Amino acid sequence: MDEILHINNVTKAYEDLTVLDHVSFSVNKGEVVVIVGPSGCGKSTLLRCINAFETIQDGNIVLGGETINPCKEQLHAVRERIGMVFQSYELFPHKTVLQNMTLAPMKVKKIGRKAAEQEAMALLERVGLTEKRDYYPRQLSGGQKQRVAIVRALMMHPEVLLLDEITAALDPEMVREVLEVVIDLAAEGRTMVIVTHELSFARAVADRMIFLDGGRIVEEGTPEAFFDAPGTERLQKFLHSFTYQG
Amino acid sequence: MDTQVLLSYLPRYLQAFCLTVQIGAIGILIAFFLGMVAAFVLHFQLPILSGIFRFYIELFRNTPLLVQLFFIYFGLPRIGIMIPAQACGALGLGLLGGSYMAESFRSGLDAVSIGQSEAALALGMTNRQLFGFVIFPEAFALSIPSIVANVIFLFKETSVFSAISLMDLMFTAKDLIGLYYDTTEALFLLVIFYVIMILPVSLIGHLIEKKTHDRIFGA
């Protein structure tokens, strides 16, 4: 399989605190990798390192053969190839749904307005939000905002999509509408790295699971093995903390 | 009140009104751009310039406009810098206003979250695109209520122009009272013309607020 993203021995530390400790894994084209782990285990930091929002102290990250270097001038060219969706949506409040989606393609990729809007409308239709095209973000529900944020990222045709706890800020009844979009993308063969607390969703969408604890990869495997036969005590404990029947 | 007197005063008030609006508008325009530059410098903490602008803002926010005008109109000629009264008025108002506008814009810039920058960068934008398309428009919209308040405040501050013998509304009223003692008529017209000048600013300001700030961020 084509390897698209390679995380190689990545170490991230804030002064004395080591957040990521020699983390290595790779992501193949079309693969969905889901990272779970307790709060503060470094999941989000890992995603932020991939998109060079954090500098790393050791190791490297390679995207399609090109090493991502946070100090590099042309960082935006690398980020253009990676899509990222945040827990807090981060739609641009002064732009309508349609403008949120077309801004980057028009300014960064220099795509014409008409073509960009056409593509945006097709994506909005896919996530059931065509009639919201001229709404401002504050007029949308959390679930709608997050769906817009996802399709906004897709507008840039990213090679890899990073989803950072995208349902963590949502009311329970809105989680599903967002996760269904992600499942749909997985079925289409999108390459994604997902950080989430929704274990049943993880199981449904993942090709491979990674359990991160204390900045290290503790366990890695297929969803079946991961959930049904966890190999380590720490993962067993972690999975157990999500169930309530003794 | 004598209508005859009111009518006879009207042309002088109209003239003064035009002058006040003109100098006021130019001063506010200066304030606007000066404030924007100062806010930019302070927000991004540009070396050296930050110190200069910080000093400027503190100096002009903490002294009365009257004192500033005296300094520009009577003080600067002593060191050989002669500025005509009208330019003094606009400059003084611009410098005072700039210090207030700077704080308005800066609070707007500071209020744009880091998450917004990261979202824009994650979409592949360069720093320049990030500032031009995301940070600046958002900060501007956030600043609008406070900018509108500043504009109204600055239009009212024009009343001290009379101190450097500019024939503004205030000067005209004092002059006419001194000449004819028709105090009631003169003051009545003074109030009316100030209202005519500032009320539209206030109304248009609220309209802009509604159209931008409220539509984006909620009332």
Coordinates of N, CA and C in Angstrom, one line a residue, chain B:
Chain B
M1 N -38.3 83.7 22.2 CA -37.2 83.7 21.2 C -37.7 84.4 19.9
D2 N -36.8 85.2 19.4 CA -37.0 86.0 18.2 C -36.7 85.3 16.9
T3 N -37.7 85.0 16.1 CA -37.4 84.3 14.9 C -36.6 85.1 13.9
Q4 N -36.8 86.4 14.0 CA -36.0 87.3 13.1 C -34.5 87.2 13.4
V5 N -34.2 87.1 14.7 CA -32.8 87.0 15.1 C -32.3 85.6 14.7
L6 N -33.1 84.6 14.9 CA -32.6 83.3 14.5 C -32.3 83.2 13.0
L7 N -33.2 83.8 12.2 CA -33.0 83.7 10.8 C -31.7 84.5 10.4
S8 N -31.5 85.6 11.1 CA -30.4 86.5 10.7 C -29.0 85.8 11.1
Y9 N -29.1 84.9 12.2 CA -27.9 84.2 12.6 C -27.6 83.0 11.7
L10 N -28.6 82.5 11.1 CA -28.5 81.3 10.4 C -27.3 81.1 9.4
P11 N -27.1 82.1 8.5 CA -26.0 82.0 7.6 C -24.6 81.8 8.3
R12 N -24.4 82.5 9.4 CA -23.1 82.4 10.1 C -23.0 81.0 10.7
Y13 N -24.1 80.5 11.3 CA -24.1 79.2 11.9 C -23.8 78.1 10.8
L14 N -24.5 78.3 9.6 CA -24.3 77.3 8.6 C -22.8 77.3 8.1
Q15 N -22.2 78.5 8.1 CA -20.8 78.5 7.7 C -20.0 77.8 8.7
A16 N -20.2 78.1 10.0 CA -19.5 77.5 11.1 C -19.7 76.0 11.1
F17 N -20.9 75.6 10.8 CA -21.3 74.2 10.7 C -20.4 73.5 9.7
C18 N -20.3 74.1 8.5 CA -19.5 73.4 7.4 C -18.1 73.3 7.8
L19 N -17.6 74.4 8.5 CA -16.2 74.4 8.9 C -15.9 73.3 9.9
T20 N -16.8 73.2 10.9 CA -16.7 72.2 12.0 C -16.7 70.8 11.4
V21 N -17.7 70.6 10.6 CA -17.8 69.2 10.0 C -16.6 68.9 9.2
Q22 N -16.1 69.9 8.4 CA -15.0 69.6 7.6 C -13.7 69.3 8.4
I23 N -13.4 70.1 9.3 CA -12.2 69.9 10.2 C -12.4 68.6 11.0
G24 N -13.6 68.5 11.5 CA -13.9 67.3 12.3 C -13.7 66.0 11.5
A25 N -14.2 66.0 10.3 CA -14.1 64.8 9.4 C -12.7 64.5 9.1
I26 N -11.9 65.5 8.7 CA -10.5 65.3 8.4 C -9.8 64.8 9.6
G27 N -10.0 65.4 10.8 CA -9.4 64.9 12.0 C -9.7 63.5 12.3
I28 N -10.9 63.1 12.1 CA -11.4 61.8 12.4 C -10.7 60.8 11.4
L29 N -10.6 61.2 10.2 CA -10.0 60.4 9.2 C -8.5 60.1 9.6
I30 N -7.8 61.2 10.0 CA -6.5 61.0 10.5 C -6.4 60.1 11.7
A31 N -7.3 60.3 12.6 CA -7.4 59.4 13.8 C -7.6 58.0 13.4
F32 N -8.4 57.7 12.4 CA -8.7 56.4 12.0 C -7.5 55.7 11.5
F33 N -6.8 56.3 10.6 CA -5.6 55.7 10.0 C -4.4 55.6 11.0
L34 N -4.3 56.6 11.8 CA -3.2 56.6 12.8 C -3.5 55.5 13.8
G35 N -4.7 55.4 14.2 CA -5.1 54.4 15.2 C -4.9 53.0 14.6
M36 N -5.2 52.8 13.3 CA -5.0 51.5 12.7 C -3.5 51.1 12.7
V37 N -2.7 52.1 12.3 CA -1.3 51.8 12.3 C -0.7 51.5 13.7
A38 N -1.1 52.3 14.6 CA -0.7 52.1 16.0 C -1.1 50.8 16.5
A39 N -2.3 50.4 16.3 CA -2.9 49.1 16.8 C -2.1 47.9 16.2
F40 N -1.8 48.1 14.9 CA -1.0 47.0 14.2 C 0.3 46.9 14.8
V41 N 1.0 48.0 15.0 CA 2.3 48.0 15.6 C 2.3 47.4 17.0
L42 N 1.3 47.8 17.8 CA 1.2 47.3 19.2 C 0.9 45.8 19.2
H43 N -0.1 45.4 18.4 CA -0.5 44.0 18.4 C 0.6 43.1 18.0
F44 N 1.3 43.4 17.0 CA 2.4 42.5 16.6 C 3.7 42.9 17.3
Q45 N 3.7 43.8 18.2 CA 4.8 44.1 19.0 C 6.1 44.3 18.2
L46 N 6.0 45.2 17.2 CA 7.1 45.5 16.4 C 8.1 46.2 17.2
P47 N 9.4 45.8 17.1 CA 10.4 46.5 18.0 C 10.5 48.0 17.7
I48 N 11.0 48.7 18.7 CA 11.2 50.2 18.6 C 9.9 50.9 18.4
L49 N 9.2 50.6 17.3 CA 8.0 51.3 17.0 C 6.9 51.2 18.1
S50 N 6.9 50.0 18.7 CA 6.0 49.7 19.8 C 6.1 50.7 20.9
G51 N 7.4 51.0 21.3 CA 7.7 51.9 22.3 C 7.2 53.3 22.0
I52 N 7.5 53.7 20.7 CA 7.1 55.0 20.3 C 5.6 55.2 20.3
F53 N 4.9 54.2 19.8 CA 3.4 54.3 19.7 C 2.8 54.2 21.1
R54 N 3.4 53.4 22.0 CA 2.9 53.3 23.4 C 3.0 54.7 24.0
F55 N 4.1 55.4 23.8 CA 4.4 56.7 24.4 C 3.4 57.7 23.8
Y56 N 3.2 57.6 22.5 CA 2.2 58.5 21.9 C 0.8 58.4 22.4
I57 N 0.4 57.1 22.6 CA -1.0 56.8 23.0 C -1.2 57.3 24.5
E58 N -0.2 57.0 25.3 CA -0.3 57.5 26.7 C -0.3 59.0 26.8
L59 N 0.5 59.6 26.0 CA 0.6 61.1 26.0 C -0.7 61.7 25.6
F60 N -1.3 61.2 24.5 CA -2.5 61.9 24.0 C -3.8 61.5 24.7
R61 N -3.8 60.3 25.3 CA -5.0 59.9 26.0 C -5.1 60.5 27.4
N62 N -3.9 61.0 27.9 CA -3.9 61.5 29.2 C -3.7 63.0 29.3
T63 N -3.9 63.7 28.2 CA -3.9 65.2 28.2 C -5.2 65.7 27.5
P64 N -5.7 66.8 27.9 CA -7.0 67.3 27.3 C -6.7 67.8 25.9
L65 N -7.7 67.8 25.0 CA -7.5 68.2 23.6 C -7.1 69.7 23.6
L66 N -7.7 70.5 24.6 CA -7.4 71.9 24.6 C -5.9 72.1 24.8
V67 N -5.3 71.4 25.7 CA -3.9 71.5 25.9 C -3.1 71.1 24.7
Q68 N -3.5 70.0 24.1 CA -2.8 69.6 22.8 C -2.9 70.6 21.7
L69 N -4.1 71.2 21.6 CA -4.2 72.3 20.6 C -3.4 73.5 20.9
F70 N -3.3 73.9 22.1 CA -2.5 75.0 22.5 C -1.0 74.7 22.2
F71 N -0.6 73.5 22.5 CA 0.7 73.1 22.2 C 1.1 73.2 20.7
I72 N 0.1 72.7 19.9 CA 0.4 72.7 18.5 C 0.3 74.1 17.9
Y73 N -0.7 74.9 18.4 CA -1.0 76.2 17.8 C 0.0 77.3 18.3
F74 N 0.2 77.3 19.6 CA 1.1 78.3 20.2 C 2.5 77.9 20.5
G75 N 2.6 76.6 20.7 CA 4.0 76.0 21.1 C 4.9 75.8 19.9
L76 N 4.3 75.1 18.9 CA 5.2 74.7 17.8 C 5.8 75.9 17.1
P77 N 5.1 77.0 16.9 CA 5.7 78.2 16.2 C 6.9 78.7 16.9
R78 N 7.0 78.5 18.2 CA 8.3 78.9 18.9 C 9.5 78.2 18.4
I79 N 9.3 76.9 17.9 CA 10.5 76.2 17.4 C 10.4 76.3 15.9
G80 N 9.7 77.2 15.4 CA 9.7 77.5 13.9 C 8.7 76.7 13.1
I81 N 7.8 76.0 13.8 CA 6.8 75.2 13.0 C 5.5 75.9 13.0
M82 N 5.2 76.5 11.9 CA 3.9 77.3 11.8 C 2.9 76.4 11.1
I83 N 1.8 76.2 11.7 CA 0.7 75.4 11.1 C -0.6 76.3 11.2
P84 N -1.3 76.4 10.1 CA -2.5 77.2 10.1 C -3.6 76.6 11.0
A85 N -4.4 77.5 11.6 CA -5.3 77.1 12.6 C -6.2 75.9 12.2
Q86 N -6.7 75.9 11.0 CA -7.5 74.8 10.5 C -6.8 73.4 10.6
A87 N -5.5 73.5 10.1 CA -4.7 72.3 10.1 C -4.4 71.8 11.5
C88 N -4.2 72.8 12.4 CA -4.0 72.5 13.8 C -5.2 71.8 14.4
G89 N -6.4 72.3 14.1 CA -7.6 71.6 14.6 C -7.6 70.2 14.2
A90 N -7.5 70.0 12.9 CA -7.6 68.6 12.3 C -6.5 67.7 12.9
L91 N -5.3 68.3 13.0 CA -4.1 67.5 13.5 C -4.3 67.1 14.9
G92 N -4.7 68.1 15.7 CA -5.0 67.9 17.1 C -6.0 66.8 17.4
L93 N -7.1 67.0 16.6 CA -8.2 66.0 16.8 C -7.7 64.6 16.3
G94 N -6.9 64.6 15.2 CA -6.4 63.4 14.7 C -5.5 62.7 15.7
L95 N -4.6 63.4 16.3 CA -3.7 62.8 17.3 C -4.4 62.3 18.5
L96 N -5.4 63.1 19.0 CA -6.1 62.6 20.2 C -6.9 61.4 19.8
G97 N -7.7 61.5 18.6 CA -8.5 60.4 18.2 C -7.7 59.2 17.9
G98 N -6.5 59.4 17.3 CA -5.7 58.2 17.0 C -5.4 57.4 18.2
S99 N -5.1 58.0 19.3 CA -4.8 57.3 20.5 C -6.0 56.4 21.0
Y100 N -7.2 57.0 20.8 CA -8.4 56.2 21.2 C -8.7 55.1 20.2
M101 N -8.6 55.5 18.9 CA -8.8 54.5 17.9 C -7.9 53.3 18.0
A102 N -6.6 53.6 18.3 CA -5.6 52.6 18.5 C -6.1 51.5 19.5
E103 N -6.6 52.0 20.6 CA -7.0 51.0 21.6 C -8.2 50.3 21.1
S104 N -9.1 50.9 20.4 CA -10.3 50.2 19.9 C -9.9 49.1 18.9
F105 N -9.0 49.5 18.0 CA -8.6 48.4 17.0 C -7.8 47.3 17.7
R106 N -7.0 47.7 18.6 CA -6.1 46.7 19.3 C -7.0 45.7 20.0
S107 N -8.0 46.2 20.7 CA -8.8 45.3 21.5 C -9.5 44.3 20.5
G108 N -9.8 44.8 19.3 CA -10.4 44.0 18.3 C -9.4 42.9 17.8
L109 N -8.2 43.3 17.5 CA -7.2 42.4 17.1 C -6.9 41.3 18.2
D110 N -6.8 41.8 19.4 CA -6.5 40.9 20.5 C -7.7 39.9 20.7
A111 N -8.9 40.3 20.3 CA -10.1 39.4 20.6 C -10.2 38.3 19.6
V112 N -9.5 38.4 18.5 CA -9.6 37.3 17.5 C -8.8 36.1 18.0
S113 N -9.4 35.0 18.1 CA -8.8 33.8 18.8 C -7.7 33.2 18.0
I114 N -6.8 32.6 18.7 CA -5.7 31.9 18.0 C -6.2 30.7 17.1
G115 N -7.3 30.2 17.6 CA -8.0 29.1 16.8 C -8.3 29.6 15.4
Q116 N -8.7 30.8 15.2 CA -9.1 31.4 13.9 C -7.8 31.4 13.0
S117 N -6.7 31.8 13.6 CA -5.4 31.8 12.8 C -5.1 30.4 12.4
E118 N -5.2 29.5 13.4 CA -4.8 28.1 13.0 C -5.7 27.5 12.0
A119 N -7.0 27.9 12.0 CA -7.9 27.4 11.0 C -7.5 27.9 9.6
A120 N -7.1 29.2 9.6 CA -6.7 29.8 8.3 C -5.4 29.2 7.8
L121 N -4.5 29.0 8.7 CA -3.2 28.4 8.3 C -3.4 27.0 7.9
A122 N -4.3 26.3 8.6 CA -4.5 24.9 8.2 C -5.1 24.8 6.8
L123 N -5.7 25.8 6.3 CA -6.2 25.8 5.0 C -5.2 26.2 4.0
G124 N -3.9 26.4 4.4 CA -2.8 26.7 3.5 C -2.6 28.2 3.3
M125 N -3.3 29.1 4.1 CA -3.1 30.5 3.8 C -1.7 30.9 4.3
T126 N -1.2 31.9 3.7 CA 0.1 32.5 4.1 C -0.2 33.5 5.2
N127 N 0.8 34.0 5.9 CA 0.5 34.9 7.0 C -0.2 36.2 6.5
R128 N 0.2 36.6 5.4 CA -0.4 37.8 4.8 C -1.9 37.6 4.5
Q129 N -2.2 36.5 3.9 CA -3.6 36.1 3.6 C -4.4 36.0 4.9
L130 N -3.8 35.4 5.9 CA -4.4 35.2 7.2 C -4.8 36.6 7.8
F131 N -3.9 37.5 7.7 CA -4.2 38.8 8.3 C -5.2 39.5 7.4
G132 N -5.1 39.5 6.1 CA -6.0 40.3 5.3 C -7.4 39.8 5.2
F133 N -7.5 38.4 5.2 CA -8.8 37.9 5.0 C -9.5 37.4 6.3
V134 N -8.8 37.2 7.3 CA -9.4 36.6 8.5 C -9.2 37.6 9.7
I135 N -8.0 37.8 10.1 CA -7.8 38.6 11.3 C -8.3 40.0 11.2
F136 N -7.9 40.7 10.2 CA -8.2 42.1 10.0 C -9.8 42.3 9.9
P137 N -10.4 41.6 9.0 CA -11.9 41.9 8.9 C -12.6 41.5 10.2
E138 N -12.2 40.5 10.9 CA -12.8 40.1 12.1 C -12.6 41.1 13.2
A139 N -11.3 41.5 13.3 CA -11.0 42.5 14.4 C -11.7 43.8 14.1
F140 N -11.8 44.2 12.8 CA -12.5 45.4 12.5 C -14.0 45.4 12.9
A141 N -14.6 44.3 12.5 CA -16.0 44.1 12.9 C -16.2 44.1 14.4
L142 N -15.3 43.5 15.1 CA -15.3 43.5 16.6 C -15.1 44.9 17.2
S143 N -14.3 45.7 16.5 CA -14.0 47.1 17.0 C -15.1 48.1 16.7
I144 N -16.0 47.8 15.8 CA -17.0 48.8 15.3 C -17.7 49.5 16.4
P145 N -18.3 48.9 17.4 CA -19.1 49.6 18.4 C -18.2 50.7 19.1
S146 N -17.0 50.3 19.4 CA -16.1 51.2 20.1 C -15.6 52.3 19.1
I147 N -15.4 52.0 17.8 CA -15.1 53.0 16.9 C -16.2 54.1 16.7
V148 N -17.4 53.6 16.6 CA -18.6 54.5 16.5 C -18.6 55.4 17.7
A149 N -18.4 54.9 18.9 CA -18.4 55.7 20.1 C -17.3 56.8 20.0
N150 N -16.2 56.4 19.5 CA -15.0 57.3 19.4 C -15.4 58.5 18.4
V151 N -16.0 58.1 17.3 CA -16.3 59.1 16.3 C -17.3 60.2 16.9
I152 N -18.3 59.7 17.6 CA -19.2 60.6 18.2 C -18.5 61.5 19.2
F153 N -17.6 60.9 20.1 CA -16.9 61.6 21.1 C -16.0 62.7 20.4
L154 N -15.4 62.3 19.3 CA -14.4 63.2 18.6 C -15.2 64.4 18.0
F155 N -16.4 64.1 17.4 CA -17.2 65.2 16.9 C -17.5 66.2 18.0
K156 N -17.8 65.7 19.2 CA -18.1 66.6 20.3 C -16.9 67.4 20.7
E157 N -15.7 66.8 20.6 CA -14.5 67.5 21.0 C -14.2 68.7 20.1
T158 N -14.8 68.7 18.9 CA -14.5 69.8 18.1 C -14.8 71.2 18.7
S159 N -15.7 71.1 19.8 CA -16.1 72.4 20.4 C -15.0 73.2 21.0
V160 N -13.8 72.6 21.2 CA -12.7 73.3 21.7 C -11.9 74.0 20.6
F161 N -12.2 73.8 19.4 CA -11.5 74.5 18.3 C -11.6 76.0 18.5
S162 N -12.6 76.5 19.1 CA -12.8 77.9 19.2 C -11.6 78.5 20.0
A163 N -10.9 77.7 20.8 CA -9.8 78.2 21.6 C -8.6 78.6 20.7
I164 N -8.5 78.1 19.5 CA -7.4 78.5 18.7 C -8.0 79.3 17.5
S165 N -9.1 80.1 17.9 CA -9.8 81.0 17.0 C -10.2 80.5 15.7
L166 N -10.6 79.2 15.7 CA -11.3 78.7 14.5 C -12.7 79.1 14.6
M167 N -13.3 79.5 13.5 CA -14.7 80.0 13.5 C -15.7 78.8 13.5
D168 N -15.6 78.0 14.5 CA -16.5 76.8 14.5 C -17.8 77.2 15.2
L169 N -18.6 76.2 15.4 CA -20.0 76.5 16.0 C -19.8 77.2 17.4
M170 N -19.0 76.7 18.2 CA -18.8 77.2 19.5 C -18.3 78.7 19.5
F171 N -17.4 78.9 18.6 CA -16.8 80.3 18.4 C -17.9 81.2 18.0
T172 N -18.7 80.8 17.0 CA -19.7 81.6 16.4 C -20.7 82.0 17.5
A173 N -21.1 81.0 18.3 CA -22.1 81.3 19.4 C -21.6 82.3 20.3
K174 N -20.3 82.1 20.8 CA -19.7 83.0 21.8 C -19.6 84.4 21.1
D175 N -19.2 84.4 19.9 CA -19.0 85.7 19.2 C -20.3 86.5 19.1
L176 N -21.4 85.8 18.7 CA -22.7 86.5 18.5 C -23.2 86.9 19.9
I177 N -23.0 86.1 20.9 CA -23.5 86.5 22.2 C -22.8 87.8 22.7
G178 N -21.4 87.8 22.4 CA -20.6 89.0 22.8 C -21.1 90.2 22.0
L179 N -21.5 90.0 20.8 CA -21.8 91.2 20.0 C -23.2 91.7 20.3
Y180 N -24.2 90.8 20.4 CA -25.6 91.3 20.4 C -26.4 90.9 21.7
Y181 N -25.8 90.1 22.5 CA -26.5 89.6 23.8 C -27.7 88.8 23.6
D182 N -28.0 88.3 22.4 CA -29.1 87.5 22.2 C -28.8 86.0 22.6
T183 N -28.6 85.9 23.9 CA -28.1 84.6 24.4 C -28.9 83.4 24.0
T184 N -30.2 83.6 24.3 CA -31.2 82.5 24.0 C -31.1 82.0 22.6
E185 N -31.2 82.9 21.7 CA -31.2 82.5 20.3 C -29.9 81.9 19.9
A186 N -28.8 82.5 20.3 CA -27.5 82.0 20.0 C -27.2 80.6 20.5
L187 N -27.6 80.3 21.8 CA -27.4 79.0 22.4 C -28.3 78.0 21.8
F188 N -29.6 78.4 21.5 CA -30.5 77.5 20.9 C -30.0 77.0 19.6
L189 N -29.5 77.9 18.7 CA -29.0 77.5 17.4 C -27.7 76.6 17.6
L190 N -26.9 76.9 18.6 CA -25.7 76.1 18.9 C -26.1 74.6 19.2
V191 N -27.1 74.5 20.0 CA -27.5 73.1 20.4 C -28.1 72.4 19.1
I192 N -28.9 73.1 18.4 CA -29.6 72.5 17.2 C -28.5 72.1 16.2
F193 N -27.5 72.9 16.0 CA -26.5 72.5 15.0 C -25.6 71.4 15.4
Y194 N -25.3 71.3 16.7 CA -24.6 70.2 17.2 C -25.4 68.9 17.0
V195 N -26.7 69.0 17.3 CA -27.5 67.8 17.1 C -27.6 67.4 15.7
I196 N -27.7 68.4 14.8 CA -27.7 68.1 13.4 C -26.4 67.5 12.9
M197 N -25.3 67.9 13.5 CA -24.1 67.3 13.2 C -23.9 65.9 13.7
I198 N -24.2 65.7 14.9 CA -23.8 64.4 15.6 C -24.9 63.3 15.5
L199 N -26.2 63.7 15.5 CA -27.2 62.7 15.4 C -27.1 61.8 14.2
P200 N -26.9 62.3 13.0 CA -26.8 61.4 11.9 C -25.6 60.5 12.0
V201 N -24.5 61.0 12.6 CA -23.3 60.1 12.8 C -23.7 59.0 13.7
S202 N -24.4 59.3 14.8 CA -24.9 58.3 15.7 C -25.8 57.3 15.1
L203 N -26.7 57.8 14.3 CA -27.7 56.8 13.6 C -27.0 56.0 12.6
I204 N -26.2 56.6 11.8 CA -25.4 55.8 10.8 C -24.5 54.8 11.5
G205 N -23.9 55.2 12.6 CA -23.0 54.3 13.3 C -23.8 53.1 13.8
H206 N -25.0 53.3 14.3 CA -25.8 52.2 14.8 C -26.2 51.2 13.7
L207 N -26.4 51.8 12.5 CA -26.8 51.1 11.4 C -25.6 50.2 10.9
I208 N -24.4 50.8 10.9 CA -23.2 50.0 10.6 C -23.0 48.9 11.6
E209 N -23.2 49.2 12.8 CA -23.0 48.2 13.9 C -23.9 47.0 13.6
K210 N -25.2 47.3 13.3 CA -26.2 46.3 13.1 C -25.7 45.4 11.9
K211 N -25.3 46.1 10.8 CA -25.0 45.4 9.6 C -23.7 44.6 9.7
T212 N -22.8 45.0 10.5 CA -21.6 44.2 10.6 C -21.4 43.5 11.9
H213 N -21.2 44.2 12.9 CA -20.9 43.6 14.2 C -22.0 42.6 14.7
D214 N -23.2 43.1 14.7 CA -24.3 42.3 15.2 C -24.6 41.1 14.3
R215 N -24.5 41.4 13.0 CA -24.9 40.3 12.1 C -23.9 39.1 12.3
I216 N -22.6 39.5 12.6 CA -21.6 38.5 12.7 C -21.5 37.9 14.1
F217 N -21.6 38.7 15.1 CA -21.3 38.2 16.5 C -22.6 38.2 17.3
G218 N -23.7 38.7 16.8 CA -24.9 38.8 17.6 C -24.9 40.1 18.4
A219 N -26.1 40.5 18.8 CA -26.2 41.8 19.4 C -25.7 41.8 20.8

